[in-house]
Amino acid sequence: MQIYADFSAYSDMAIGLALLLGFRFPENFNSPYASLSITDFWRRWHMTLSRWLRDYLYIPLGGNQRGPGRTYVNLMLTMLLGGLWHGAAWRFVVWGPARAVAGHRASRGAAPAGPGYRPLARHLGLRA
């Protein structure tokens, strides 16, 4: 929760300062902890980074237009670079591909396993 507060706060400050100077920046977080699924959580979390990764890495690599094998490679490369963007430590290098595998499973409609895939808000105690 602290990392969300930190990210969201500095994003909100940047957006507000930009508005004072006449610039309009896109929203970066959309209440991710109110999500009901892990997929929805990632759609709401750090939206500008997600769009940048999609528009400037995933789509230029070919996206999902070159078959399932190439789609998976494109997804892995994009998320690996997203992990490296977060920091040059092994935990971030591992985080990227792990996120790619989880996202790929969710996009294929694979059955989630374990309590970590329960509706996120309920799992975090934010909704009854």
C-alpha atoms as a printed R data frame, in Angstrom:
    type eleno elety resid chain resno       x       y       z
1   ATOM     1    CA   MET     A     1   0.000   0.000   0.000
2   ATOM     2    CA   GLN     A     2   2.889   2.378   0.742
3   ATOM     3    CA   ILE     A     3   4.332   1.959  -2.755
4   ATOM     4    CA   TYR     A     4   0.942   2.867  -4.244
5   ATOM     5    CA   ALA     A     5   0.708   5.953  -2.028
6   ATOM     6    CA   ASP     A     6   4.223   7.013  -3.038
7   ATOM     7    CA   PHE     A     7   3.657   6.446  -6.781
8   ATOM     8    CA   SER     A     8   0.201   7.944  -6.810
9   ATOM     9    CA   ALA     A     9   1.249  10.967  -4.762
10  ATOM    10    CA   TYR     A    10   4.188  11.929  -6.947
11  ATOM    11    CA   SER     A    11   2.096  11.324 -10.061
12  ATOM    12    CA   ASP     A    12  -0.698  13.530  -8.723
13  ATOM    13    CA   MET     A    13   1.807  16.257  -7.825
14  ATOM    14    CA   ALA     A    14   3.333  16.147 -11.316
15  ATOM    15    CA   ILE     A    15  -0.120  16.246 -12.939
16  ATOM    16    CA   GLY     A    16  -1.137  19.205 -10.743
17  ATOM    17    CA   LEU     A    17   2.073  21.145 -11.389
18  ATOM    18    CA   ALA     A    18   1.739  20.515 -15.115
19  ATOM    19    CA   LEU     A    19  -1.832  21.855 -15.042
20  ATOM    20    CA   LEU     A    20  -0.586  25.021 -13.339
21  ATOM    21    CA   LEU     A    21   1.872  25.453 -16.212
22  ATOM    22    CA   GLY     A    22  -0.779  24.777 -18.859
23  ATOM    23    CA   PHE     A    23   0.043  21.147 -19.684
24  ATOM    24    CA   ARG     A    24  -2.347  18.208 -19.419
25  ATOM    25    CA   PHE     A    25  -0.837  14.870 -18.370
26  ATOM    26    CA   PRO     A    26  -2.768  11.588 -18.408
27  ATOM    27    CA   GLU     A    27  -3.908   9.943 -15.200
28  ATOM    28    CA   ASN     A    28  -1.419   7.337 -13.985
29  ATOM    29    CA   PHE     A    29  -3.452   5.327 -11.452
30  ATOM    30    CA   ASN     A    30  -7.166   4.533 -11.428
31  ATOM    31    CA   SER     A    31  -7.910   3.175  -7.946
32  ATOM    32    CA   PRO     A    32  -6.113  -0.151  -8.490
33  ATOM    33    CA   TYR     A    33  -6.935  -1.466  -5.015
34  ATOM    34    CA   ALA     A    34 -10.649  -1.267  -5.822
35  ATOM    35    CA   SER     A    35 -10.139  -3.886  -8.561
36  ATOM    36    CA   LEU     A    36 -12.031  -7.148  -8.481
37  ATOM    37    CA   SER     A    37  -9.413  -9.159 -10.393
38  ATOM    38    CA   ILE     A    38  -5.661  -9.229 -10.833
39  ATOM    39    CA   THR     A    39  -6.096  -8.371 -14.526
40  ATOM    40    CA   ASP     A    40  -8.170  -5.308 -13.660
41  ATOM    41    CA   PHE     A    41  -5.584  -4.335 -11.028
42  ATOM    42    CA   TRP     A    42  -2.787  -4.202 -13.632
43  ATOM    43    CA   ARG     A    43  -4.982  -2.236 -16.037
44  ATOM    44    CA   ARG     A    44  -5.464   0.413 -13.354
45  ATOM    45    CA   TRP     A    45  -1.878   0.401 -12.006
46  ATOM    46    CA   HIS     A    46   0.777   2.681 -13.554
47  ATOM    47    CA   MET     A    47  -1.281   3.206 -16.692
48  ATOM    48    CA   THR     A    48   1.189   5.532 -18.413
49  ATOM    49    CA   LEU     A    49   4.031   3.008 -18.154
50  ATOM    50    CA   SER     A    50   1.735   0.254 -19.434
51  ATOM    51    CA   ARG     A    51   0.721   2.359 -22.430
52  ATOM    52    CA   TRP     A    52   4.354   3.268 -23.170
53  ATOM    53    CA   LEU     A    53   5.446  -0.375 -23.008
54  ATOM    54    CA   ARG     A    54   2.571  -1.358 -25.293
55  ATOM    55    CA   ASP     A    55   2.981   1.459 -27.825
56  ATOM    56    CA   TYR     A    56   6.769   1.636 -28.044
57  ATOM    57    CA   LEU     A    57   7.884  -1.947 -27.349
58  ATOM    58    CA   TYR     A    58   5.159  -4.594 -27.681
59  ATOM    59    CA   ILE     A    59   3.460  -3.306 -30.855
60  ATOM    60    CA   PRO     A    60   6.720  -2.489 -32.727
61  ATOM    61    CA   LEU     A    61   7.957  -6.012 -31.890
62  ATOM    62    CA   GLY     A    62   4.888  -7.332 -33.697
63  ATOM    63    CA   GLY     A    63   2.422  -7.585 -30.815
64  ATOM    64    CA   ASN     A    64   0.152 -10.579 -31.252
65  ATOM    65    CA   GLN     A    65   0.119 -10.479 -35.073
66  ATOM    66    CA   ARG     A    66   2.798 -13.098 -35.767
67  ATOM    67    CA   GLY     A    67   1.420 -16.193 -34.112
68  ATOM    68    CA   PRO     A    68   1.231 -17.476 -30.532
69  ATOM    69    CA   GLY     A    69   4.961 -18.238 -30.175
70  ATOM    70    CA   ARG     A    70   6.051 -14.789 -31.283
71  ATOM    71    CA   THR     A    71   3.321 -13.183 -29.160
72  ATOM    72    CA   TYR     A    72   4.753 -14.888 -26.086
73  ATOM    73    CA   VAL     A    73   8.320 -13.794 -26.983
74  ATOM    74    CA   ASN     A    74   7.128 -10.202 -27.522
75  ATOM    75    CA   LEU     A    75   5.312 -10.247 -24.204
76  ATOM    76    CA   MET     A    76   8.358 -11.652 -22.379
77  ATOM    77    CA   LEU     A    77  10.729  -9.065 -23.902
78  ATOM    78    CA   THR     A    78   8.368  -6.191 -23.159
79  ATOM    79    CA   MET     A    79   7.855  -7.214 -19.542
80  ATOM    80    CA   LEU     A    80  11.566  -7.950 -19.057
81  ATOM    81    CA   LEU     A    81  12.345  -4.405 -20.166
82  ATOM    82    CA   GLY     A    82   9.534  -3.120 -17.932
83  ATOM    83    CA   GLY     A    83  11.132  -4.967 -15.022
84  ATOM    84    CA   LEU     A    84  14.526  -3.452 -15.831
85  ATOM    85    CA   TRP     A    85  12.925   0.000 -15.973
86  ATOM    86    CA   HIS     A    86  11.966  -0.454 -12.315
87  ATOM    87    CA   GLY     A    87  15.591  -1.116 -11.356
88  ATOM    88    CA   ALA     A    88  18.756  -2.949 -12.295
89  ATOM    89    CA   ALA     A    89  18.443  -5.651  -9.651
90  ATOM    90    CA   TRP     A    90  17.693  -9.351 -10.071
91  ATOM    91    CA   ARG     A    91  14.306  -9.050  -8.368
92  ATOM    92    CA   PHE     A    92  13.178  -6.644 -11.105
93  ATOM    93    CA   VAL     A    93  14.655  -8.812 -13.856
94  ATOM    94    CA   VAL     A    94  12.645 -11.754 -12.465
95  ATOM    95    CA   TRP     A    95   9.532  -9.635 -11.877
96  ATOM    96    CA   GLY     A    96   9.161  -8.734 -15.584
97  ATOM    97    CA   PRO     A    97   8.982 -12.257 -17.031
98  ATOM    98    CA   ALA     A    98   6.921 -13.478 -14.061
99  ATOM    99    CA   ARG     A    99   4.412 -10.706 -14.787
100 ATOM   100    CA   ALA     A   100   4.417 -11.698 -18.474
101 ATOM   101    CA   VAL     A   101   3.611 -15.327 -17.631
102 ATOM   102    CA   ALA     A   102   0.805 -14.261 -15.263
103 ATOM   103    CA   GLY     A   103  -0.615 -11.859 -17.858
104 ATOM   104    CA   HIS     A   104  -0.440 -14.459 -20.601
105 ATOM   105    CA   ARG     A   105  -2.263 -17.018 -18.426
106 ATOM   106    CA   ALA     A   106  -4.965 -14.471 -17.578
107 ATOM   107    CA   SER     A   107  -5.423 -13.409 -21.208
108 ATOM   108    CA   ARG     A   108  -5.918 -17.037 -22.278
109 ATOM   109    CA   GLY     A   109  -8.568 -17.489 -19.606
110 ATOM   110    CA   ALA     A   110  -6.452 -19.990 -17.678
111 ATOM   111    CA   ALA     A   111  -7.989 -21.045 -14.408
112 ATOM   112    CA   PRO     A   112  -6.376 -19.059 -11.612
113 ATOM   113    CA   ALA     A   113  -4.902 -21.065  -8.786
114 ATOM   114    CA   GLY     A   114  -4.543 -20.265  -5.113
115 ATOM   115    CA   PRO     A   115  -5.843 -17.529  -2.842
116 ATOM   116    CA   GLY     A   116  -3.664 -14.894  -4.545
117 ATOM   117    CA   TYR     A   117  -6.111 -14.864  -7.462
118 ATOM   118    CA   ARG     A   118  -9.233 -14.208  -5.409
119 ATOM   119    CA   PRO     A   119 -10.924 -10.921  -6.211
120 ATOM   120    CA   LEU     A   120  -8.228  -8.450  -5.271
121 ATOM   121    CA   ALA     A   121 -10.264  -5.949  -3.311
122 ATOM   122    CA   ARG     A   122 -11.834  -8.672  -1.184
123 ATOM   123    CA   HIS     A   123  -8.436 -10.323  -0.700
124 ATOM   124    CA   LEU     A   124  -7.048  -7.005   0.576
125 ATOM   125    CA   GLY     A   125 -10.047  -6.464   2.836
126 ATOM   126    CA   LEU     A   126 -11.252  -3.378   0.983
127 ATOM   127    CA   ARG     A   127 -14.721  -4.754   0.248
128 ATOM   128    CA   ALA     A   128 -16.988  -7.095   2.128
